[in-house]
C-alpha cells in the first residue's frame, strides 16, 4: 500500500476527532477580536473526560489499523494476480517468489497451501475474524491465538445450609427435620473464574480451530477455605474442530453435549457467552433447574444446509447415576474410580456403548428451533444366588435349577437395558434482539444425569436388573438485553417418576419412590452423634426420593465498562427452589408423608472479562 494512502487515512481520522473544536474557535485576525468581551473560562477537564477520550482514540486506532490491513491485503493480492502470467501452458510452474511476497504483506494470516493455479486464493488470504477474537489476539504463522476468561468475586447466601460453593446441589436440598434446614449460610468464592484459549487457522477449504477452558470448581485432598483457599484447576472444555466450506464440520474432544440447546445453528459453544450461547445467564454455575446439558467427551459430525437448516450426529461418553433402596446384594452396576486417573470418591458405571445423539436445528426466518433425540444403554451384572436374606436368616435365593443356594456368584450373567429421550427447544428474538423468549423440554427414561438437578438415571428391580427412571425436564426463559443492563427470569422443573418393585423373597418394596417407603422421620431433627461439630446426623426413617425440582429465578447484569480494555460487570440473582418428594408411610404429629425441602438463595458477582 502506498504511503500516501496511509497518511490520508490517519489525517482523516484526526480531522474527524478535532473538527468540532476547530469550528468553535474564532480566527486570531478577525475584525473586532481585540474589542470583544473576555471569553468565559473553559470547563474543567476531569480524569473521566481524559480516560473517555483515550478509550475513543484507542478504539478509533484499532479500526484504522484493521482497515489498513484489509486494504494492504487487497492491494497485495491484486498486484500479485496482475504479476501472474496471463497465459500459462499446462506445464508452467509458478515460482514461489510470489507466495513469499504475499506472506510478507499478509499480517493476519500466512497461507499454508496454494490454490489450483499456484496462487493463494482470495478466500485463503482473508483474516480469521471470528467472535472469539479480540484486541489481544496474537497472529503467528497463520494461526490466531486468543486468550480469554474472567476473574470473579462472588457471594451466595442460602436460607438453608448446603455446604456448597457457587454450584447448587439441587437434589441435596434438605428435608424439614435436618439440622441444616435451621441454619443459613453465606459463602464467598472466586473459583468460578475461568481461563480460556482459542486458536484457529485456515488451509485451502477448511477452518481448523481448537478451544480449551478451565475453572477452579474442584477440590483436592488438601483444599480448604480456612486460610489459603487453595482449590484445583478443573477442565471444562478441550476440543478441536475442522469446518469445511461445503457445510460439513467435524469436532472431537470434551465439549457441551449435543443435547445442550444452541443459540444459532449447531456448533460448539465457548464458556464466555461469545459464540452460539443459549445457556441461562445465571451466576449459579449449574445454571437453572430444567436446563438440559452435559460437558463430556464426544465426536460430532454436522452438516449446514445454506445456513438455514443444520443436522448433527454425535457419539458421547456414557455414564449413569443410581438411586435404589432395599435391594439385596444381587447386582453390580459399576465401581469406584481408579486412583491413578479417576476420583476414588466417585463411582463409574460399566458402560456397554457410547450415548448416540442426533439433532436438527432450523431457522426459517423467525426464531431458532431444535429437535434432539438420545439413545443410551445400561448394563449390570446379575447374581441370582446373591439374594440370601429373609428375616435375618440365610435362605435359598432364586438360583437357577441345580445351582444350589446362596450366597455365591453361581449363575451370574450380564443384563442390558435400552433407554433414551427426546426433546425440543424454541427461541424467539423481538425488538431488534432486545427481548429473547425461549422454551425447552426434554424427557425420556434413564436421562436424569442430563438435568442440572442430577436426578437419577436408573433404579434396580428386585431381581437385580436395571430399571430406567422416567424423567422430564422443562425450562421457560425471558431475557431483556440493553446497552449496559441485562435482565432475566427463568422458570424450570425436573421430574422423576416412581421406579418401585416388590421383592417376593423379602416381601418388601425396593427401588425408587416406592409408596411403602418410610418417610415418618423427615420432620424429626436428631442431635449429632459425633463430637467433631461437623457431622450432622442423617434423618432416620426418611427415604424422601425426589419427585420434582422447581426453580424460579430473576436477576440482572450491569456493565460498568465494556470497551477495548475489557468488560467489568456486576450481577445479582434471586432463586426460590423446592424439592418435592414421593409420598411414603408414617405420620408425625399429624404431618403428612410427602415432605418438601425449600431453599431461598441470593447470589452476587463482580466479574472482569478480558477484551
XYZ file of C-alpha atoms in Angstrom:
611
model
C 0.000 0.000 0.000
C 1.336 3.478 -0.859
C 2.475 5.744 1.961
C 0.127 8.463 0.717
C -2.902 6.235 1.401
C -1.782 5.509 4.952
C -1.189 9.214 5.571
C -4.586 10.055 4.144
C -6.425 7.590 6.465
C -4.576 8.858 9.544
C -5.222 12.507 8.687
C -8.884 11.775 8.043
C -9.339 10.151 11.486
C -7.577 13.026 13.299
C -9.607 15.604 11.408
C -12.897 13.926 12.388
C -11.980 13.905 16.090
C -10.962 17.574 16.245
C -13.345 19.196 13.712
C -15.813 20.290 16.369
C -13.301 22.262 18.444
C -11.806 23.978 15.356
C -15.244 25.128 14.215
C -15.911 26.994 17.505
C -12.509 28.758 17.762
C -12.514 32.313 16.344
C -9.792 33.341 13.940
C -6.990 35.271 15.565
C -7.104 38.043 12.991
C -10.902 38.517 12.871
C -12.231 42.087 12.966
C -13.121 43.191 16.470
C -11.296 40.342 18.098
C -9.437 42.720 20.441
C -12.623 44.557 21.440
C -14.707 41.508 22.384
C -15.526 40.758 25.996
C -13.277 38.199 27.654
C -14.387 34.664 26.810
C -15.701 32.570 29.704
C -13.255 30.155 31.219
C -13.451 26.686 29.653
C -14.964 23.922 31.817
C -12.554 21.921 33.917
C -11.307 18.743 32.300
C -11.776 15.750 34.583
C -9.892 12.473 34.684
C -13.015 10.731 33.393
C -13.034 13.029 30.338
C -9.393 12.226 29.654
C -10.000 8.473 30.039
C -13.068 8.603 27.758
C -11.012 10.409 25.114
C -8.201 7.851 25.438
C -10.678 4.973 25.022
C -12.241 6.625 21.968
C -8.811 7.196 20.434
C -7.798 3.593 21.146
C -10.962 2.236 19.543
C -10.509 4.549 16.542
C -6.879 3.484 16.167
C -7.862 -0.207 16.215
C -10.427 0.417 13.493
C -7.887 2.339 11.400
C -5.353 -0.475 11.781
C -7.932 -3.087 10.840
C -8.971 -1.182 7.715
C -5.346 -0.560 6.821
C -4.534 -4.277 7.000
C -7.516 -5.136 4.832
C -6.501 -2.572 2.231
C -2.926 -3.888 2.296
C -4.117 -7.439 1.698
C -6.416 -6.424 -1.124
C -3.704 -4.351 -2.843
C -1.092 -7.089 -2.428
C -3.473 -9.692 -3.810
C -4.320 -7.511 -6.798
C -0.666 -6.807 -7.540
C 0.177 -10.487 -7.217
C -2.627 -11.542 -9.543
C -1.585 -8.908 -12.089
C 2.022 -10.148 -11.969
C 0.979 -13.747 -12.625
C 1.368 -14.972 -16.239
C -1.633 -14.047 -18.372
C -1.487 -17.278 -20.310
C 0.314 -20.302 -18.950
C 0.724 -23.659 -20.548
C -0.153 -26.900 -18.797
C 3.468 -27.440 -17.777
C 4.035 -23.943 -16.408
C 5.195 -23.904 -12.771
C 4.598 -20.795 -10.685
C 7.715 -19.644 -8.852
C 7.446 -19.482 -5.026
C 8.599 -15.832 -5.044
C 5.023 -14.566 -5.388
C 3.864 -16.661 -2.426
C 6.694 -15.327 -0.303
C 5.835 -11.737 -1.240
C 2.205 -12.258 -0.315
C 3.152 -13.859 3.008
C 5.247 -10.837 3.873
C 2.401 -8.355 3.413
C -0.333 -10.539 4.940
C -0.129 -9.834 8.660
C -3.267 -11.659 9.736
C -2.666 -14.999 8.052
C 0.065 -16.805 6.151
C -1.454 -19.293 3.681
C -0.384 -22.883 4.167
C -1.142 -24.113 0.651
C -1.609 -22.653 -2.818
C -4.747 -22.598 -4.876
C -5.245 -24.618 -8.013
C -3.250 -22.109 -10.086
C -0.351 -21.917 -7.658
C -1.510 -18.531 -6.306
C -3.188 -18.276 -2.887
C -6.875 -17.662 -3.428
C -8.712 -14.665 -2.034
C -10.573 -16.903 0.418
C -7.353 -18.368 1.761
C -5.843 -14.970 2.470
C -8.788 -13.497 4.351
C -8.105 -12.891 8.066
C -9.801 -15.216 10.534
C -12.132 -12.754 12.213
C -14.435 -14.805 14.423
C -16.470 -13.881 17.505
C -13.834 -15.367 19.823
C -11.137 -13.000 18.557
C -10.411 -9.664 20.191
C -7.844 -6.897 20.679
C -5.432 -9.288 22.415
C -5.468 -11.903 19.644
C -1.950 -12.939 18.623
C -1.300 -13.727 14.945
C 1.580 -16.159 14.469
C 2.461 -18.140 11.344
C -1.108 -18.295 10.103
C -2.632 -19.109 13.481
C -4.771 -16.735 15.530
C -4.339 -17.331 19.277
C -6.862 -15.639 21.566
C -6.552 -15.886 25.352
C -9.675 -15.163 27.342
C -11.554 -15.627 30.563
C -12.605 -13.611 33.554
C -11.875 -13.090 37.235
C -14.911 -13.403 39.514
C -15.645 -12.329 43.086
C -18.931 -13.941 44.109
C -21.107 -14.473 47.167
C -24.046 -16.755 47.844
C -26.448 -16.726 50.772
C -28.694 -19.734 51.182
C -31.533 -19.810 53.700
C -30.723 -23.472 54.440
C -27.106 -24.582 54.581
C -25.859 -26.933 51.872
C -22.091 -26.717 52.361
C -21.757 -25.792 48.680
C -19.914 -23.243 46.574
C -21.476 -21.424 43.595
C -22.770 -24.721 42.189
C -26.084 -25.528 43.886
C -26.709 -29.251 44.564
C -30.443 -29.101 43.886
C -31.100 -32.767 44.638
C -29.486 -32.388 48.093
C -31.836 -29.699 49.423
C -32.553 -30.845 52.950
C -35.803 -32.045 54.455
C -37.533 -30.008 57.225
C -36.096 -32.107 60.065
C -32.454 -31.737 59.024
C -30.331 -29.523 61.292
C -29.001 -27.729 58.215
C -32.542 -26.530 57.455
C -32.443 -24.415 60.622
C -29.163 -22.680 59.734
C -28.497 -20.192 56.915
C -25.127 -19.956 55.194
C -23.093 -17.197 53.495
C -20.158 -18.204 51.295
C -17.760 -16.242 49.095
C -15.700 -17.627 46.256
C -13.535 -16.746 43.262
C -13.450 -20.321 41.999
C -15.805 -19.752 39.075
C -13.085 -17.594 37.463
C -12.247 -19.022 34.039
C -9.224 -19.169 31.788
C -9.663 -19.928 28.086
C -7.575 -20.225 24.942
C -8.876 -20.312 21.379
C -6.684 -20.984 18.346
C -7.698 -21.067 14.705
C -6.170 -21.101 11.255
C -7.127 -21.847 7.675
C -5.834 -24.046 4.895
C -7.464 -24.301 1.496
C -11.150 -25.053 2.087
C -11.160 -25.807 5.818
C -11.052 -23.789 9.037
C -9.105 -25.509 11.825
C -9.746 -24.431 15.415
C -9.238 -25.569 18.990
C -10.621 -24.375 22.315
C -9.563 -25.109 25.920
C -11.148 -23.727 29.088
C -10.865 -24.374 32.820
C -12.072 -23.078 36.170
C -11.364 -23.904 39.823
C -14.621 -25.552 40.923
C -12.938 -28.753 42.068
C -11.185 -29.789 45.240
C -8.018 -31.648 46.120
C -7.435 -33.590 49.310
C -5.774 -30.539 50.918
C -8.241 -27.897 49.700
C -9.884 -25.760 52.402
C -11.498 -22.336 52.755
C -9.770 -21.553 56.050
C -6.650 -19.642 55.051
C -5.178 -20.143 51.596
C -8.369 -21.267 49.805
C -6.324 -23.496 47.504
C -8.544 -25.298 45.049
C -7.629 -27.283 41.956
C -7.938 -26.453 38.278
C -10.878 -28.183 36.580
C -11.129 -28.999 32.880
C -14.296 -27.628 31.306
C -13.734 -27.978 27.574
C -10.953 -29.153 25.271
C -11.904 -29.746 21.655
C -10.648 -29.418 18.093
C -12.747 -28.714 15.010
C -12.380 -28.912 11.242
C -15.013 -26.839 9.425
C -15.215 -27.209 5.637
C -16.554 -24.773 3.060
C -19.142 -27.308 1.865
C -21.021 -27.123 5.170
C -19.573 -30.209 6.853
C -17.742 -29.957 10.161
C -16.086 -32.471 12.469
C -15.353 -31.779 16.120
C -13.933 -34.003 18.836
C -12.980 -33.606 22.486
C -14.687 -32.568 25.687
C -17.433 -30.072 24.919
C -21.017 -29.132 25.676
C -23.162 -32.131 24.791
C -25.247 -32.067 21.642
C -28.378 -32.195 23.830
C -27.489 -28.697 25.086
C -29.547 -26.001 23.401
C -27.778 -23.755 20.867
C -28.380 -20.105 20.141
C -27.503 -20.260 16.436
C -27.280 -23.334 14.224
C -25.282 -26.238 15.672
C -21.692 -25.611 16.669
C -19.503 -25.843 19.791
C -20.106 -23.157 22.391
C -17.406 -21.425 24.402
C -17.726 -20.663 28.142
C -17.823 -16.868 27.893
C -21.080 -16.360 26.009
C -19.394 -15.164 22.811
C -20.487 -17.927 20.451
C -23.721 -19.814 19.955
C -24.741 -19.358 23.586
C -28.226 -20.262 24.856
C -27.333 -21.096 28.455
C -29.189 -19.308 31.279
C -27.302 -16.155 32.255
C -27.322 -17.062 35.948
C -24.489 -16.637 38.440
C -25.119 -20.190 39.632
C -22.520 -22.295 37.819
C -25.029 -25.126 37.242
C -27.487 -22.632 35.764
C -31.198 -23.288 36.414
C -33.414 -26.285 37.122
C -34.881 -27.567 33.846
C -31.812 -26.785 31.725
C -30.671 -29.913 29.865
C -26.906 -30.123 29.451
C -23.668 -32.009 29.984
C -19.976 -31.417 29.301
C -18.305 -34.628 28.233
C -16.141 -36.308 25.632
C -17.717 -36.613 22.219
C -17.173 -36.851 18.479
C -19.640 -34.901 16.345
C -20.377 -34.522 12.636
C -22.512 -31.575 11.486
C -23.920 -30.525 8.109
C -25.000 -26.951 7.427
C -27.615 -26.517 4.677
C -27.413 -22.913 3.423
C -27.232 -21.515 6.954
C -30.925 -22.342 7.401
C -31.002 -25.994 8.473
C -28.395 -27.949 10.437
C -28.142 -31.659 11.197
C -25.677 -33.285 13.592
C -24.912 -36.730 14.997
C -22.650 -37.312 17.995
C -21.143 -40.208 19.898
C -20.596 -39.118 23.503
C -19.243 -40.684 26.661
C -21.886 -42.630 28.559
C -22.320 -42.704 32.326
C -25.089 -43.424 34.800
C -26.443 -42.389 38.200
C -28.244 -44.753 40.552
C -30.724 -44.452 43.418
C -32.311 -47.562 44.894
C -33.403 -48.771 48.333
C -33.991 -52.146 49.976
C -32.358 -54.259 47.273
C -30.406 -57.400 48.020
C -26.754 -57.883 47.013
C -27.636 -59.401 43.661
C -26.389 -56.732 41.218
C -23.236 -54.827 40.233
C -23.544 -51.632 38.164
C -20.004 -50.223 38.335
C -17.115 -49.451 40.669
C -15.180 -46.637 42.344
C -12.677 -44.685 40.277
C -9.145 -45.930 39.764
C -6.682 -43.956 41.891
C -4.227 -43.282 39.067
C -6.752 -41.474 36.847
C -10.212 -41.015 38.343
C -11.793 -39.832 41.569
C -11.724 -42.658 44.110
C -14.604 -40.974 45.950
C -16.870 -41.238 42.912
C -18.465 -44.192 41.162
C -18.265 -45.063 37.455
C -20.818 -47.277 35.730
C -19.907 -50.103 33.372
C -20.894 -48.593 30.007
C -21.531 -51.011 27.116
C -21.643 -48.282 24.407
C -21.488 -44.517 23.907
C -24.559 -42.312 24.023
C -25.824 -41.629 20.497
C -27.358 -38.177 19.996
C -28.917 -36.652 16.890
C -30.159 -33.096 16.472
C -31.748 -30.983 13.758
C -31.926 -27.189 14.034
C -33.662 -24.821 11.664
C -34.170 -21.076 11.317
C -36.912 -20.386 8.754
C -36.656 -16.627 9.193
C -38.254 -16.054 12.576
C -36.948 -17.950 15.573
C -34.495 -20.759 16.234
C -35.868 -24.295 16.631
C -34.276 -27.602 17.654
C -35.319 -31.253 17.867
C -32.984 -33.684 19.603
C -33.003 -37.425 20.325
C -30.791 -39.506 22.616
C -30.107 -43.252 22.819
C -28.275 -44.775 25.772
C -27.777 -48.242 27.194
C -27.165 -49.600 30.700
C -25.608 -52.922 31.714
C -25.186 -54.559 35.098
C -24.108 -57.987 36.278
C -26.808 -60.119 37.937
C -26.103 -62.606 40.765
C -29.209 -64.772 41.144
C -27.653 -66.543 44.137
C -26.675 -63.300 45.818
C -30.101 -62.666 47.376
C -29.906 -64.587 50.624
C -31.540 -62.612 53.440
C -35.027 -63.385 54.732
C -35.901 -62.375 58.286
C -32.205 -62.326 59.150
C -31.671 -65.949 58.113
C -29.803 -67.303 55.096
C -32.157 -68.906 52.658
C -32.269 -70.221 49.147
C -32.304 -67.391 46.654
C -33.833 -67.551 43.189
C -30.874 -69.565 41.906
C -31.041 -71.481 38.602
C -32.092 -75.117 38.851
C -29.275 -77.343 40.038
C -27.026 -74.473 41.101
C -27.746 -74.603 44.835
C -28.110 -71.911 47.453
C -26.508 -68.531 48.041
C -24.655 -66.506 48.709
C -22.457 -67.224 45.705
C -21.658 -65.974 42.200
C -23.068 -69.153 40.654
C -25.113 -68.457 37.544
C -24.047 -64.800 37.292
C -24.812 -63.107 33.980
C -24.911 -59.650 32.341
C -28.167 -57.888 31.510
C -28.616 -54.726 29.432
C -31.458 -52.262 29.091
C -32.002 -49.647 26.386
C -33.076 -46.125 27.309
C -33.104 -42.626 25.903
C -35.022 -39.420 25.448
C -36.479 -36.879 23.057
C -36.882 -33.106 23.267
C -37.129 -29.766 21.557
C -36.385 -26.066 22.006
C -37.535 -22.781 20.505
C -36.170 -19.240 20.879
C -37.612 -16.006 19.505
C -35.956 -12.575 19.284
C -38.037 -9.394 19.448
C -37.395 -5.652 19.141
C -34.008 -5.868 17.447
C -32.801 -8.685 19.771
C -33.539 -6.703 22.931
C -36.026 -9.357 24.107
C -35.453 -13.112 23.869
C -38.121 -15.642 24.833
C -37.410 -19.362 24.885
C -38.981 -22.670 25.827
C -37.277 -26.030 26.213
C -38.456 -29.541 27.007
C -36.767 -32.919 27.218
C -37.974 -36.276 28.507
C -37.385 -39.997 28.441
C -36.084 -42.867 30.547
C -32.603 -43.095 32.034
C -31.688 -39.480 31.181
C -31.631 -37.906 34.651
C -27.923 -37.111 34.551
C -28.543 -34.690 31.679
C -30.515 -32.477 34.083
C -28.763 -29.847 36.226
C -30.616 -31.261 39.245
C -28.783 -34.560 38.714
C -31.818 -36.762 39.227
C -31.036 -40.453 38.993
C -30.957 -42.334 35.706
C -31.856 -45.771 36.994
C -33.060 -47.844 39.897
C -32.825 -51.637 40.338
C -35.551 -54.277 40.118
C -35.834 -56.919 42.822
C -34.175 -59.444 40.501
C -31.148 -57.172 40.064
C -31.878 -55.856 36.572
C -31.686 -52.172 35.688
C -34.904 -50.144 35.917
C -34.593 -46.814 33.993
C -36.390 -43.954 35.716
C -38.723 -41.826 33.614
C -37.575 -38.207 33.659
C -38.953 -34.888 32.358
C -37.193 -31.509 32.153
C -38.665 -28.150 31.176
C -37.458 -24.531 31.138
C -39.002 -21.211 30.137
C -36.746 -18.173 29.780
C -37.279 -14.453 29.247
C -34.342 -12.058 28.781
C -34.040 -8.339 28.097
C -30.706 -7.041 26.803
C -29.771 -3.363 26.863
C -26.624 -1.381 26.256
C -25.479 -1.652 29.872
C -28.202 -3.611 31.669
C -29.441 -7.176 31.127
C -32.500 -8.584 32.922
C -33.526 -12.240 33.039
C -36.009 -14.630 34.568
C -36.116 -18.435 34.303
C -38.714 -20.947 35.456
C -37.739 -24.608 35.392
C -38.948 -28.007 36.530
C -37.494 -31.523 36.619
C -39.495 -34.665 37.365
C -38.563 -38.256 38.228
C -41.217 -40.976 38.234
C -41.526 -43.856 40.661
C -39.488 -46.955 39.796
C -40.668 -49.349 42.518
C -40.726 -53.141 42.576
C -41.863 -55.830 45.020
C -39.339 -58.409 46.227
C -41.097 -61.794 46.690
C -38.240 -63.087 48.871
C -38.066 -60.268 51.423
C -41.739 -59.253 50.951
C -40.686 -55.604 50.729
C -40.772 -52.894 48.128
C -37.470 -51.910 46.537
C -36.336 -49.312 44.042
C -37.101 -45.580 43.785
C -40.051 -43.669 45.262
C -41.984 -46.722 46.449
C -45.242 -45.805 48.254
C -44.364 -48.108 51.188
C -41.025 -46.417 51.941
C -40.909 -44.858 55.402
C -40.933 -41.045 55.482
C -42.137 -40.601 59.037
C -38.835 -39.180 60.276
C -38.352 -36.462 57.658
C -39.650 -33.812 60.111
C -37.792 -35.005 63.214
C -34.428 -33.366 63.976
C -31.798 -35.539 65.628
C -28.786 -34.363 67.675
C -25.230 -35.051 66.459
C -23.790 -38.432 67.328
C -20.181 -37.400 66.641
C -18.490 -34.712 68.753
C -16.492 -33.096 65.940
C -19.046 -30.359 65.389
C -19.046 -31.000 61.638
C -21.217 -34.121 61.324
C -24.974 -33.512 61.132
C -26.945 -36.637 61.884
C -28.751 -38.203 58.963
C -32.504 -38.306 59.461
C -33.891 -41.680 60.480
C -36.894 -43.115 58.636
C -36.699 -40.571 55.825
C -36.313 -42.046 52.359
C -37.563 -38.902 50.553
C -36.862 -39.774 46.918
C -37.217 -36.668 44.754
C -40.398 -36.398 42.718
C -39.913 -32.883 41.323
C -37.488 -29.970 41.493
C -38.680 -26.458 40.677
C -36.746 -23.204 40.497
C -37.889 -19.651 39.796
C -35.012 -17.222 39.196
C -34.794 -13.499 38.481
C -31.646 -11.424 38.142
C -29.679 -8.783 36.296
C -26.220 -7.926 34.979
C -24.979 -4.324 34.823
C -21.878 -3.458 32.803
C -19.931 -0.546 34.288
C -17.481 -0.640 31.392
C -17.367 -2.538 28.114
C -14.676 -1.475 25.659
C -11.198 -2.127 24.298
C -9.850 -2.671 27.823
C -12.281 -5.487 28.579
C -15.571 -5.668 30.456
C -16.386 -5.061 34.125
C -19.843 -6.010 35.353
C -21.914 -6.694 38.453
C -24.844 -9.080 38.804
C -27.387 -10.321 41.322
C -29.874 -13.162 41.186
C -32.573 -14.494 43.495
C -33.862 -18.059 43.297
C -36.710 -19.875 45.014
C -36.252 -23.637 44.860
C -38.456 -26.512 46.011
C -37.637 -30.190 46.253
C -40.816 -32.285 46.393
C -40.600 -35.978 47.284
C -42.649 -39.100 46.680
C -45.125 -39.945 49.413
C -44.350 -42.760 51.840
C -45.734 -44.245 55.018
C -45.898 -42.924 58.569
C -47.132 -39.786 60.296
C -45.503 -37.490 62.824
C -47.783 -35.171 64.816
C -50.333 -35.176 62.046
C -47.853 -34.104 59.359
C -48.179 -35.882 56.037
C -45.626 -38.172 54.463
C -44.718 -36.155 51.362
C -42.003 -33.913 52.811
C -40.689 -30.945 50.881
C -37.419 -29.058 51.028
C -37.335 -25.309 50.325
C -34.368 -23.072 49.531
C -34.127 -19.294 49.114
C -30.890 -18.194 47.513
C -29.279 -14.843 46.677
C -26.084 -14.654 44.615
C -23.910 -11.665 43.664
C -20.989 -11.474 41.268
C -18.290 -8.966 40.251
C -16.507 -10.019 37.063
C -13.757 -8.618 34.870
C -13.559 -10.123 31.371
C -10.511 -9.930 29.166
C -11.203 -7.910 25.985
